[in-house]
Amino acid sequence: MKKFRFIFIIFLLFLHGCGDSDEVKVKKHNCNNFSQNLTIDIQKCIEDQKYYEELTFENNVFLTKKRLDEFNNKVDEFNSINIGVKHKEYKLLNIQEFLEKNKIQSDKDRIFIKNIERKKIKFNTYFEASMLEDEKKYIIYFYDYFGNLLSRIKKEDKNLKEPLLKFGNFQNIEIERKFETLLDDKFRIGSTRYSIPLKKNNATIYGYFLNTEYTGFDAAIKDLNLIINKNKNSDNKIEDLKITASEFFITDIELNKITYTEEEVRKIIKDNELASSLLINQL
């Protein structure tokens, strides 16, 4: 008898699992998540598409405001960590104007600047960092890499230009540890990732450029054009390749709290519908 009951229960569970389409299963899952943050009619959420879309938007507003609060709560702690950098010694620059004025060589992946080594500078920028699961070194972006990628996919702005200074490195382990106070140890899209909420240029970056010469395979990795040119001239050997690149090293970061009204948050989410639909994966 017990065996029969067990088989019957398994049969009912099987029927229950087979009864819903993939779309309904997703809706049930999302509506249950919405109910954790909002007061809703779950059944109506599942059955009424317009209501479901309204709740999706409202839930994204809630999650964005939550992330803003979490970010702002960490700003004071982050800025209070003193790693011995004398901020008054750094000159404030508009980094894009500076690079356009001073660069002597630039392409998609590298820049080279004369007479800039170890000069202490600071600039205001967006700040994003990620670390692939198999890597130990952070990749630092001074622009909204994820947002730019979405814009290219949607073809919203065909003339969208990435900044001349796109990447940076932590100068030492102290600044890396300071940065890690911002992380929440979540894994997102295959990597540990941090980005400033709502894509604001909300960081002041302190640091310096260092001109580094690369040869052989290291040079080829820095500039793929070297490989292309080598293929055009088969007499060139990979070990003979050489390139000098100006690389930026971060000595400190300061953050500002973000003050947005709810109306501004709602407008940003409406203007970035695709990014907002992926927000749940970013929190």
PDB file of C-alpha atoms in Angstrom:
ATOM      1  CA  MET A   1       0.000   0.000   0.000  1.00  0.00           C
ATOM      2  CA  LYS A   2       2.834   2.371   0.934  1.00  0.00           C
ATOM      3  CA  LYS A   3       4.566   1.528  -2.335  1.00  0.00           C
ATOM      4  CA  PHE A   4       1.379   2.372  -4.247  1.00  0.00           C
ATOM      5  CA  ARG A   5       1.034   5.718  -2.463  1.00  0.00           C
ATOM      6  CA  PHE A   6       4.655   6.549  -3.241  1.00  0.00           C
ATOM      7  CA  ILE A   7       4.154   5.759  -6.940  1.00  0.00           C
ATOM      8  CA  PHE A   8       0.943   7.813  -6.965  1.00  0.00           C
ATOM      9  CA  ILE A   9       2.669  10.855  -5.433  1.00  0.00           C
ATOM     10  CA  ILE A  10       5.506  10.612  -7.970  1.00  0.00           C
ATOM     11  CA  PHE A  11       2.897  10.406 -10.750  1.00  0.00           C
ATOM     12  CA  LEU A  12       1.144  13.570  -9.468  1.00  0.00           C
ATOM     13  CA  LEU A  13       4.439  15.436  -9.266  1.00  0.00           C
ATOM     14  CA  PHE A  14       5.231  14.321 -12.795  1.00  0.00           C
ATOM     15  CA  LEU A  15       1.882  15.588 -14.051  1.00  0.00           C
ATOM     16  CA  HIS A  16       2.359  18.863 -12.186  1.00  0.00           C
ATOM     17  CA  GLY A  17       5.804  19.352 -13.719  1.00  0.00           C
ATOM     18  CA  CYS A  18       4.578  18.536 -17.207  1.00  0.00           C
ATOM     19  CA  GLY A  19       1.557  20.822 -16.974  1.00  0.00           C
ATOM     20  CA  ASP A  20       3.378  24.134 -17.225  1.00  0.00           C
ATOM     21  CA  SER A  21       5.122  25.485 -20.279  1.00  0.00           C
ATOM     22  CA  ASP A  22       8.636  26.882 -19.905  1.00  0.00           C
ATOM     23  CA  GLU A  23       7.201  30.391 -20.134  1.00  0.00           C
ATOM     24  CA  VAL A  24       4.766  29.765 -17.271  1.00  0.00           C
ATOM     25  CA  LYS A  25       7.509  28.197 -15.149  1.00  0.00           C
ATOM     26  CA  VAL A  26       9.661  31.280 -15.648  1.00  0.00           C
ATOM     27  CA  LYS A  27       6.734  33.543 -14.780  1.00  0.00           C
ATOM     28  CA  LYS A  28       5.956  31.582 -11.622  1.00  0.00           C
ATOM     29  CA  HIS A  29       9.579  31.811 -10.558  1.00  0.00           C
ATOM     30  CA  ASN A  30       9.782  35.558 -11.267  1.00  0.00           C
ATOM     31  CA  CYS A  31       6.419  36.340  -9.684  1.00  0.00           C
ATOM     32  CA  ASN A  32       7.489  34.560  -6.512  1.00  0.00           C
ATOM     33  CA  ASN A  33      10.653  36.685  -6.544  1.00  0.00           C
ATOM     34  CA  PHE A  34       8.598  39.853  -7.077  1.00  0.00           C
ATOM     35  CA  SER A  35       6.473  38.958  -4.061  1.00  0.00           C
ATOM     36  CA  GLN A  36       9.588  39.086  -1.869  1.00  0.00           C
ATOM     37  CA  ASN A  37       9.974  42.786  -2.674  1.00  0.00           C
ATOM     38  CA  LEU A  38       6.467  43.997  -3.588  1.00  0.00           C
ATOM     39  CA  THR A  39       2.869  43.461  -2.488  1.00  0.00           C
ATOM     40  CA  ILE A  40       1.346  41.661  -5.480  1.00  0.00           C
ATOM     41  CA  ASP A  41      -1.348  39.289  -6.690  1.00  0.00           C
ATOM     42  CA  ILE A  42       0.786  36.283  -7.653  1.00  0.00           C
ATOM     43  CA  GLN A  43      -1.897  34.523  -9.691  1.00  0.00           C
ATOM     44  CA  LYS A  44      -2.646  37.699 -11.660  1.00  0.00           C
ATOM     45  CA  CYS A  45       1.079  38.175 -12.144  1.00  0.00           C
ATOM     46  CA  ILE A  46       1.284  34.739 -13.785  1.00  0.00           C
ATOM     47  CA  GLU A  47      -1.829  35.130 -15.936  1.00  0.00           C
ATOM     48  CA  ASP A  48      -1.869  38.843 -16.886  1.00  0.00           C
ATOM     49  CA  GLN A  49       1.019  39.803 -19.187  1.00  0.00           C
ATOM     50  CA  LYS A  50       0.560  43.565 -18.779  1.00  0.00           C
ATOM     51  CA  TYR A  51       0.504  43.237 -14.992  1.00  0.00           C
ATOM     52  CA  TYR A  52       3.582  40.999 -15.168  1.00  0.00           C
ATOM     53  CA  GLU A  53       5.477  43.617 -17.212  1.00  0.00           C
ATOM     54  CA  GLU A  54       4.489  46.391 -14.779  1.00  0.00           C
ATOM     55  CA  LEU A  55       5.755  44.291 -11.864  1.00  0.00           C
ATOM     56  CA  THR A  56       8.993  43.538 -13.698  1.00  0.00           C
ATOM     57  CA  PHE A  57       9.615  47.271 -14.012  1.00  0.00           C
ATOM     58  CA  GLU A  58       8.665  47.997 -10.390  1.00  0.00           C
ATOM     59  CA  ASN A  59      10.889  45.175  -9.181  1.00  0.00           C
ATOM     60  CA  ASN A  60      13.815  46.585 -11.174  1.00  0.00           C
ATOM     61  CA  VAL A  61      13.185  49.976  -9.522  1.00  0.00           C
ATOM     62  CA  PHE A  62      13.236  48.289  -6.115  1.00  0.00           C
ATOM     63  CA  LEU A  63      16.462  46.369  -6.871  1.00  0.00           C
ATOM     64  CA  THR A  64      18.179  49.462  -8.251  1.00  0.00           C
ATOM     65  CA  LYS A  65      17.311  51.523  -5.161  1.00  0.00           C
ATOM     66  CA  LYS A  66      18.494  48.640  -2.977  1.00  0.00           C
ATOM     67  CA  ARG A  67      21.792  48.487  -4.819  1.00  0.00           C
ATOM     68  CA  LEU A  68      22.209  52.266  -4.514  1.00  0.00           C
ATOM     69  CA  ASP A  69      21.654  52.037  -0.757  1.00  0.00           C
ATOM     70  CA  GLU A  70      24.173  49.194  -0.470  1.00  0.00           C
ATOM     71  CA  PHE A  71      26.705  51.160  -2.516  1.00  0.00           C
ATOM     72  CA  ASN A  72      26.254  54.362  -0.480  1.00  0.00           C
ATOM     73  CA  ASN A  73      26.573  52.418   2.783  1.00  0.00           C
ATOM     74  CA  LYS A  74      30.017  51.211   1.687  1.00  0.00           C
ATOM     75  CA  VAL A  75      31.364  54.542   0.389  1.00  0.00           C
ATOM     76  CA  ASP A  76      32.352  55.999   3.778  1.00  0.00           C
ATOM     77  CA  GLU A  77      34.040  52.760   4.835  1.00  0.00           C
ATOM     78  CA  PHE A  78      35.862  52.533   1.509  1.00  0.00           C
ATOM     79  CA  ASN A  79      37.126  56.134   1.571  1.00  0.00           C
ATOM     80  CA  SER A  80      38.198  55.857   5.221  1.00  0.00           C
ATOM     81  CA  ILE A  81      40.789  53.193   4.358  1.00  0.00           C
ATOM     82  CA  ASN A  82      44.089  55.093   4.286  1.00  0.00           C
ATOM     83  CA  ILE A  83      46.774  53.437   2.172  1.00  0.00           C
ATOM     84  CA  GLY A  84      49.298  56.250   2.538  1.00  0.00           C
ATOM     85  CA  VAL A  85      48.636  58.183  -0.686  1.00  0.00           C
ATOM     86  CA  LYS A  86      49.090  61.975  -0.408  1.00  0.00           C
ATOM     87  CA  HIS A  87      46.178  63.186  -2.527  1.00  0.00           C
ATOM     88  CA  LYS A  88      47.351  66.819  -2.650  1.00  0.00           C
ATOM     89  CA  GLU A  89      50.383  65.754  -4.717  1.00  0.00           C
ATOM     90  CA  TYR A  90      48.154  64.649  -7.619  1.00  0.00           C
ATOM     91  CA  LYS A  91      47.087  66.994 -10.420  1.00  0.00           C
ATOM     92  CA  LEU A  92      43.452  66.836 -11.557  1.00  0.00           C
ATOM     93  CA  LEU A  93      43.105  66.261 -15.321  1.00  0.00           C
ATOM     94  CA  ASN A  94      40.372  65.783 -17.869  1.00  0.00           C
ATOM     95  CA  ILE A  95      41.880  62.482 -18.913  1.00  0.00           C
ATOM     96  CA  GLN A  96      40.383  62.360 -22.418  1.00  0.00           C
ATOM     97  CA  GLU A  97      41.494  65.884 -23.303  1.00  0.00           C
ATOM     98  CA  PHE A  98      44.932  65.151 -21.869  1.00  0.00           C
ATOM     99  CA  LEU A  99      45.378  61.984 -23.927  1.00  0.00           C
ATOM    100  CA  GLU A 100      44.149  63.598 -27.137  1.00  0.00           C
ATOM    101  CA  LYS A 101      46.623  66.454 -26.634  1.00  0.00           C
ATOM    102  CA  ASN A 102      49.653  64.395 -25.601  1.00  0.00           C
ATOM    103  CA  LYS A 103      49.444  61.016 -27.278  1.00  0.00           C
ATOM    104  CA  ILE A 104      51.900  60.294 -30.075  1.00  0.00           C
ATOM    105  CA  GLN A 105      50.628  56.832 -30.914  1.00  0.00           C
ATOM    106  CA  SER A 106      47.226  55.331 -30.378  1.00  0.00           C
ATOM    107  CA  ASP A 107      45.112  52.502 -31.685  1.00  0.00           C
ATOM    108  CA  LYS A 108      42.316  50.268 -30.492  1.00  0.00           C
ATOM    109  CA  ASP A 109      44.269  48.545 -27.743  1.00  0.00           C
ATOM    110  CA  ARG A 110      47.160  50.750 -26.635  1.00  0.00           C
ATOM    111  CA  ILE A 111      48.512  54.260 -26.136  1.00  0.00           C
ATOM    112  CA  PHE A 112      52.005  55.696 -25.839  1.00  0.00           C
ATOM    113  CA  ILE A 113      52.766  59.077 -24.271  1.00  0.00           C
ATOM    114  CA  LYS A 114      56.017  61.046 -24.056  1.00  0.00           C
ATOM    115  CA  ASN A 115      57.282  62.601 -20.807  1.00  0.00           C
ATOM    116  CA  ILE A 116      54.508  61.278 -18.582  1.00  0.00           C
ATOM    117  CA  GLU A 117      56.126  58.490 -16.587  1.00  0.00           C
ATOM    118  CA  ARG A 118      55.321  58.488 -12.871  1.00  0.00           C
ATOM    119  CA  LYS A 119      53.763  61.966 -12.924  1.00  0.00           C
ATOM    120  CA  LYS A 120      51.037  61.903 -10.280  1.00  0.00           C
ATOM    121  CA  ILE A 121      47.641  62.584 -11.807  1.00  0.00           C
ATOM    122  CA  LYS A 122      43.984  62.092 -10.896  1.00  0.00           C
ATOM    123  CA  PHE A 123      40.796  62.127 -12.950  1.00  0.00           C
ATOM    124  CA  ASN A 124      37.084  61.528 -12.556  1.00  0.00           C
ATOM    125  CA  THR A 125      35.724  58.454 -14.265  1.00  0.00           C
ATOM    126  CA  TYR A 126      33.432  55.457 -14.225  1.00  0.00           C
ATOM    127  CA  PHE A 127      35.020  52.446 -12.525  1.00  0.00           C
ATOM    128  CA  GLU A 128      34.434  48.759 -13.157  1.00  0.00           C
ATOM    129  CA  ALA A 129      36.426  45.654 -12.307  1.00  0.00           C
ATOM    130  CA  SER A 130      36.064  41.969 -13.084  1.00  0.00           C
ATOM    131  CA  MET A 131      38.005  38.783 -12.532  1.00  0.00           C
ATOM    132  CA  LEU A 132      37.489  35.671 -14.635  1.00  0.00           C
ATOM    133  CA  GLU A 133      37.064  32.484 -12.626  1.00  0.00           C
ATOM    134  CA  ASP A 134      40.429  31.077 -13.714  1.00  0.00           C
ATOM    135  CA  GLU A 135      42.351  34.327 -13.251  1.00  0.00           C
ATOM    136  CA  LYS A 136      44.020  35.953 -10.246  1.00  0.00           C
ATOM    137  CA  LYS A 137      44.395  39.445 -11.706  1.00  0.00           C
ATOM    138  CA  TYR A 138      41.578  41.994 -11.876  1.00  0.00           C
ATOM    139  CA  ILE A 139      40.643  43.626 -15.172  1.00  0.00           C
ATOM    140  CA  ILE A 140      39.964  47.325 -14.553  1.00  0.00           C
ATOM    141  CA  TYR A 141      37.767  49.387 -16.882  1.00  0.00           C
ATOM    142  CA  PHE A 142      37.456  53.184 -16.865  1.00  0.00           C
ATOM    143  CA  TYR A 143      34.259  53.036 -18.891  1.00  0.00           C
ATOM    144  CA  ASP A 144      30.935  51.217 -18.842  1.00  0.00           C
ATOM    145  CA  TYR A 145      32.059  48.098 -20.693  1.00  0.00           C
ATOM    146  CA  PHE A 146      28.777  46.224 -20.157  1.00  0.00           C
ATOM    147  CA  GLY A 147      26.642  49.215 -21.149  1.00  0.00           C
ATOM    148  CA  ASN A 148      28.726  49.858 -24.266  1.00  0.00           C
ATOM    149  CA  LEU A 149      28.397  46.206 -25.248  1.00  0.00           C
ATOM    150  CA  LEU A 150      24.602  46.325 -24.910  1.00  0.00           C
ATOM    151  CA  SER A 151      24.449  49.544 -26.942  1.00  0.00           C
ATOM    152  CA  ARG A 152      26.444  47.920 -29.732  1.00  0.00           C
ATOM    153  CA  ILE A 153      24.201  44.853 -29.695  1.00  0.00           C
ATOM    154  CA  LYS A 154      21.090  47.062 -29.878  1.00  0.00           C
ATOM    155  CA  LYS A 155      22.831  49.385 -32.398  1.00  0.00           C
ATOM    156  CA  GLU A 156      21.575  52.375 -30.403  1.00  0.00           C
ATOM    157  CA  ASP A 157      24.655  54.478 -31.100  1.00  0.00           C
ATOM    158  CA  LYS A 158      26.743  53.532 -34.106  1.00  0.00           C
ATOM    159  CA  ASN A 159      29.202  56.339 -33.323  1.00  0.00           C
ATOM    160  CA  LEU A 160      29.737  55.258 -29.708  1.00  0.00           C
ATOM    161  CA  LYS A 161      33.432  55.702 -28.921  1.00  0.00           C
ATOM    162  CA  GLU A 162      35.313  54.037 -26.117  1.00  0.00           C
ATOM    163  CA  PRO A 163      37.623  56.361 -24.160  1.00  0.00           C
ATOM    164  CA  LEU A 164      41.316  56.459 -25.072  1.00  0.00           C
ATOM    165  CA  LEU A 165      42.200  55.277 -21.572  1.00  0.00           C
ATOM    166  CA  LYS A 166      40.148  52.135 -21.121  1.00  0.00           C
ATOM    167  CA  PHE A 167      42.133  49.980 -18.721  1.00  0.00           C
ATOM    168  CA  GLY A 168      44.222  50.215 -15.573  1.00  0.00           C
ATOM    169  CA  ASN A 169      46.112  48.090 -13.067  1.00  0.00           C
ATOM    170  CA  PHE A 170      46.288  48.138  -9.285  1.00  0.00           C
ATOM    171  CA  GLN A 171      49.700  49.514  -8.321  1.00  0.00           C
ATOM    172  CA  ASN A 172      50.020  47.300  -5.235  1.00  0.00           C
ATOM    173  CA  ILE A 173      48.208  44.862  -2.999  1.00  0.00           C
ATOM    174  CA  GLU A 174      46.980  47.599  -0.620  1.00  0.00           C
ATOM    175  CA  ILE A 175      44.774  49.318  -3.206  1.00  0.00           C
ATOM    176  CA  GLU A 176      43.524  45.906  -4.352  1.00  0.00           C
ATOM    177  CA  ARG A 177      42.482  45.048  -0.795  1.00  0.00           C
ATOM    178  CA  LYS A 178      40.790  48.424  -0.409  1.00  0.00           C
ATOM    179  CA  PHE A 179      38.808  47.749  -3.581  1.00  0.00           C
ATOM    180  CA  GLU A 180      37.756  44.328  -2.303  1.00  0.00           C
ATOM    181  CA  THR A 181      35.776  45.940   0.529  1.00  0.00           C
ATOM    182  CA  LEU A 182      33.239  46.811  -2.190  1.00  0.00           C
ATOM    183  CA  LEU A 183      32.724  43.236  -3.324  1.00  0.00           C
ATOM    184  CA  ASP A 184      30.028  40.924  -2.010  1.00  0.00           C
ATOM    185  CA  ASP A 185      31.635  37.657  -3.185  1.00  0.00           C
ATOM    186  CA  LYS A 186      28.877  36.964  -5.695  1.00  0.00           C
ATOM    187  CA  PHE A 187      29.714  35.415  -9.045  1.00  0.00           C
ATOM    188  CA  ARG A 188      28.116  37.085 -12.016  1.00  0.00           C
ATOM    189  CA  ILE A 189      28.238  35.987 -15.643  1.00  0.00           C
ATOM    190  CA  GLY A 190      31.221  33.749 -14.916  1.00  0.00           C
ATOM    191  CA  SER A 191      33.278  36.351 -13.059  1.00  0.00           C
ATOM    192  CA  THR A 192      33.594  38.336  -9.862  1.00  0.00           C
ATOM    193  CA  ARG A 193      32.408  41.747 -10.957  1.00  0.00           C
ATOM    194  CA  TYR A 194      31.973  45.233  -9.523  1.00  0.00           C
ATOM    195  CA  SER A 195      30.560  48.297 -11.224  1.00  0.00           C
ATOM    196  CA  ILE A 196      29.300  51.670 -10.059  1.00  0.00           C
ATOM    197  CA  PRO A 197      25.479  51.618  -9.954  1.00  0.00           C
ATOM    198  CA  LEU A 198      23.646  53.497 -12.695  1.00  0.00           C
ATOM    199  CA  LYS A 199      26.808  54.011 -14.773  1.00  0.00           C
ATOM    200  CA  LYS A 200      27.944  57.304 -13.218  1.00  0.00           C
ATOM    201  CA  ASN A 201      31.440  58.795 -13.486  1.00  0.00           C
ATOM    202  CA  ASN A 202      31.530  58.588  -9.745  1.00  0.00           C
ATOM    203  CA  ALA A 203      35.148  57.697  -8.945  1.00  0.00           C
ATOM    204  CA  THR A 204      38.299  59.774  -8.591  1.00  0.00           C
ATOM    205  CA  ILE A 205      41.238  57.662  -9.733  1.00  0.00           C
ATOM    206  CA  TYR A 206      44.775  58.455  -8.507  1.00  0.00           C
ATOM    207  CA  GLY A 207      47.824  57.049 -10.237  1.00  0.00           C
ATOM    208  CA  TYR A 208      50.523  57.361 -12.855  1.00  0.00           C
ATOM    209  CA  PHE A 209      51.557  56.124 -16.294  1.00  0.00           C
ATOM    210  CA  LEU A 210      54.510  53.826 -16.806  1.00  0.00           C
ATOM    211  CA  ASN A 211      56.001  53.177 -20.254  1.00  0.00           C
ATOM    212  CA  THR A 212      56.758  49.484 -20.644  1.00  0.00           C
ATOM    213  CA  GLU A 213      58.508  47.761 -23.512  1.00  0.00           C
ATOM    214  CA  TYR A 214      57.191  44.376 -24.602  1.00  0.00           C
ATOM    215  CA  THR A 215      58.895  41.918 -26.943  1.00  0.00           C
ATOM    216  CA  GLY A 216      58.045  38.657 -28.672  1.00  0.00           C
ATOM    217  CA  PHE A 217      54.748  37.012 -27.776  1.00  0.00           C
ATOM    218  CA  ASP A 218      54.063  39.601 -25.040  1.00  0.00           C
ATOM    219  CA  ALA A 219      54.246  42.336 -27.681  1.00  0.00           C
ATOM    220  CA  ALA A 220      51.896  40.403 -29.964  1.00  0.00           C
ATOM    221  CA  ILE A 221      49.348  40.052 -27.141  1.00  0.00           C
ATOM    222  CA  LYS A 222      49.480  43.814 -26.514  1.00  0.00           C
ATOM    223  CA  ASP A 223      49.011  44.670 -30.189  1.00  0.00           C
ATOM    224  CA  LEU A 224      47.488  42.181 -32.635  1.00  0.00           C
ATOM    225  CA  ASN A 225      48.450  44.496 -35.520  1.00  0.00           C
ATOM    226  CA  LEU A 226      52.028  43.299 -35.033  1.00  0.00           C
ATOM    227  CA  ILE A 227      50.920  39.780 -35.939  1.00  0.00           C
ATOM    228  CA  ILE A 228      48.981  41.071 -38.956  1.00  0.00           C
ATOM    229  CA  ASN A 229      52.005  43.014 -40.187  1.00  0.00           C
ATOM    230  CA  LYS A 230      54.240  40.021 -39.546  1.00  0.00           C
ATOM    231  CA  ASN A 231      52.021  37.836 -41.721  1.00  0.00           C
ATOM    232  CA  LYS A 232      52.378  40.396 -44.491  1.00  0.00           C
ATOM    233  CA  ASN A 233      56.138  40.227 -44.143  1.00  0.00           C
ATOM    234  CA  SER A 234      57.111  36.613 -43.468  1.00  0.00           C
ATOM    235  CA  ASP A 235      60.754  37.602 -42.873  1.00  0.00           C
ATOM    236  CA  ASN A 236      59.804  39.072 -39.468  1.00  0.00           C
ATOM    237  CA  LYS A 237      60.126  36.671 -36.534  1.00  0.00           C
ATOM    238  CA  ILE A 238      57.816  36.718 -33.518  1.00  0.00           C
ATOM    239  CA  GLU A 239      60.782  37.004 -31.155  1.00  0.00           C
ATOM    240  CA  ASP A 240      61.780  40.219 -32.969  1.00  0.00           C
ATOM    241  CA  LEU A 241      58.438  41.944 -32.332  1.00  0.00           C
ATOM    242  CA  LYS A 242      58.654  44.984 -30.055  1.00  0.00           C
ATOM    243  CA  ILE A 243      56.225  47.539 -28.677  1.00  0.00           C
ATOM    244  CA  THR A 244      56.257  50.267 -25.996  1.00  0.00           C
ATOM    245  CA  ALA A 245      52.955  51.016 -24.265  1.00  0.00           C
ATOM    246  CA  SER A 246      51.945  53.621 -21.674  1.00  0.00           C
ATOM    247  CA  GLU A 247      50.028  51.758 -18.973  1.00  0.00           C
ATOM    248  CA  PHE A 248      48.127  53.309 -16.081  1.00  0.00           C
ATOM    249  CA  PHE A 249      48.655  52.138 -12.491  1.00  0.00           C
ATOM    250  CA  ILE A 250      46.082  52.988  -9.799  1.00  0.00           C
ATOM    251  CA  THR A 251      47.468  54.104  -6.443  1.00  0.00           C
ATOM    252  CA  ASP A 252      44.136  55.025  -4.841  1.00  0.00           C
ATOM    253  CA  ILE A 253      40.407  55.404  -5.533  1.00  0.00           C
ATOM    254  CA  GLU A 254      37.856  57.722  -3.945  1.00  0.00           C
ATOM    255  CA  LEU A 255      34.106  57.334  -4.394  1.00  0.00           C
ATOM    256  CA  ASN A 256      31.167  59.707  -4.046  1.00  0.00           C
ATOM    257  CA  LYS A 257      27.753  58.707  -2.789  1.00  0.00           C
ATOM    258  CA  ILE A 258      25.049  58.637  -5.450  1.00  0.00           C
ATOM    259  CA  THR A 259      22.004  60.836  -4.861  1.00  0.00           C
ATOM    260  CA  TYR A 260      19.193  60.093  -7.308  1.00  0.00           C
ATOM    261  CA  THR A 261      15.495  60.784  -6.874  1.00  0.00           C
ATOM    262  CA  GLU A 262      13.102  57.900  -7.490  1.00  0.00           C
ATOM    263  CA  GLU A 263      11.903  59.667 -10.651  1.00  0.00           C
ATOM    264  CA  GLU A 264      15.468  59.700 -11.989  1.00  0.00           C
ATOM    265  CA  VAL A 265      15.901  56.007 -11.172  1.00  0.00           C
ATOM    266  CA  ARG A 266      12.674  55.159 -12.985  1.00  0.00           C
ATOM    267  CA  LYS A 267      13.711  57.188 -16.041  1.00  0.00           C
ATOM    268  CA  ILE A 268      17.123  55.483 -16.213  1.00  0.00           C
ATOM    269  CA  ILE A 269      15.500  52.042 -16.078  1.00  0.00           C
ATOM    270  CA  LYS A 270      13.003  52.980 -18.812  1.00  0.00           C
ATOM    271  CA  ASP A 271      15.817  54.324 -20.987  1.00  0.00           C
ATOM    272  CA  ASN A 272      17.852  51.138 -20.491  1.00  0.00           C
ATOM    273  CA  GLU A 273      15.222  48.452 -20.842  1.00  0.00           C
ATOM    274  CA  LEU A 274      17.589  45.681 -21.969  1.00  0.00           C
ATOM    275  CA  ALA A 275      20.117  46.376 -19.224  1.00  0.00           C
ATOM    276  CA  SER A 276      17.303  46.520 -16.661  1.00  0.00           C
ATOM    277  CA  SER A 277      15.947  43.158 -17.772  1.00  0.00           C
ATOM    278  CA  LEU A 278      19.356  41.682 -16.892  1.00  0.00           C
ATOM    279  CA  LEU A 279      19.516  43.506 -13.555  1.00  0.00           C
ATOM    280  CA  ILE A 280      18.514  40.454 -11.554  1.00  0.00           C
ATOM    281  CA  ASN A 281      21.739  38.781 -12.726  1.00  0.00           C
ATOM    282  CA  GLN A 282      23.777  41.741 -11.518  1.00  0.00           C
ATOM    283  CA  LEU A 283      22.494  41.751  -7.924  1.00  0.00           C
TER     284      LEU A 283
END
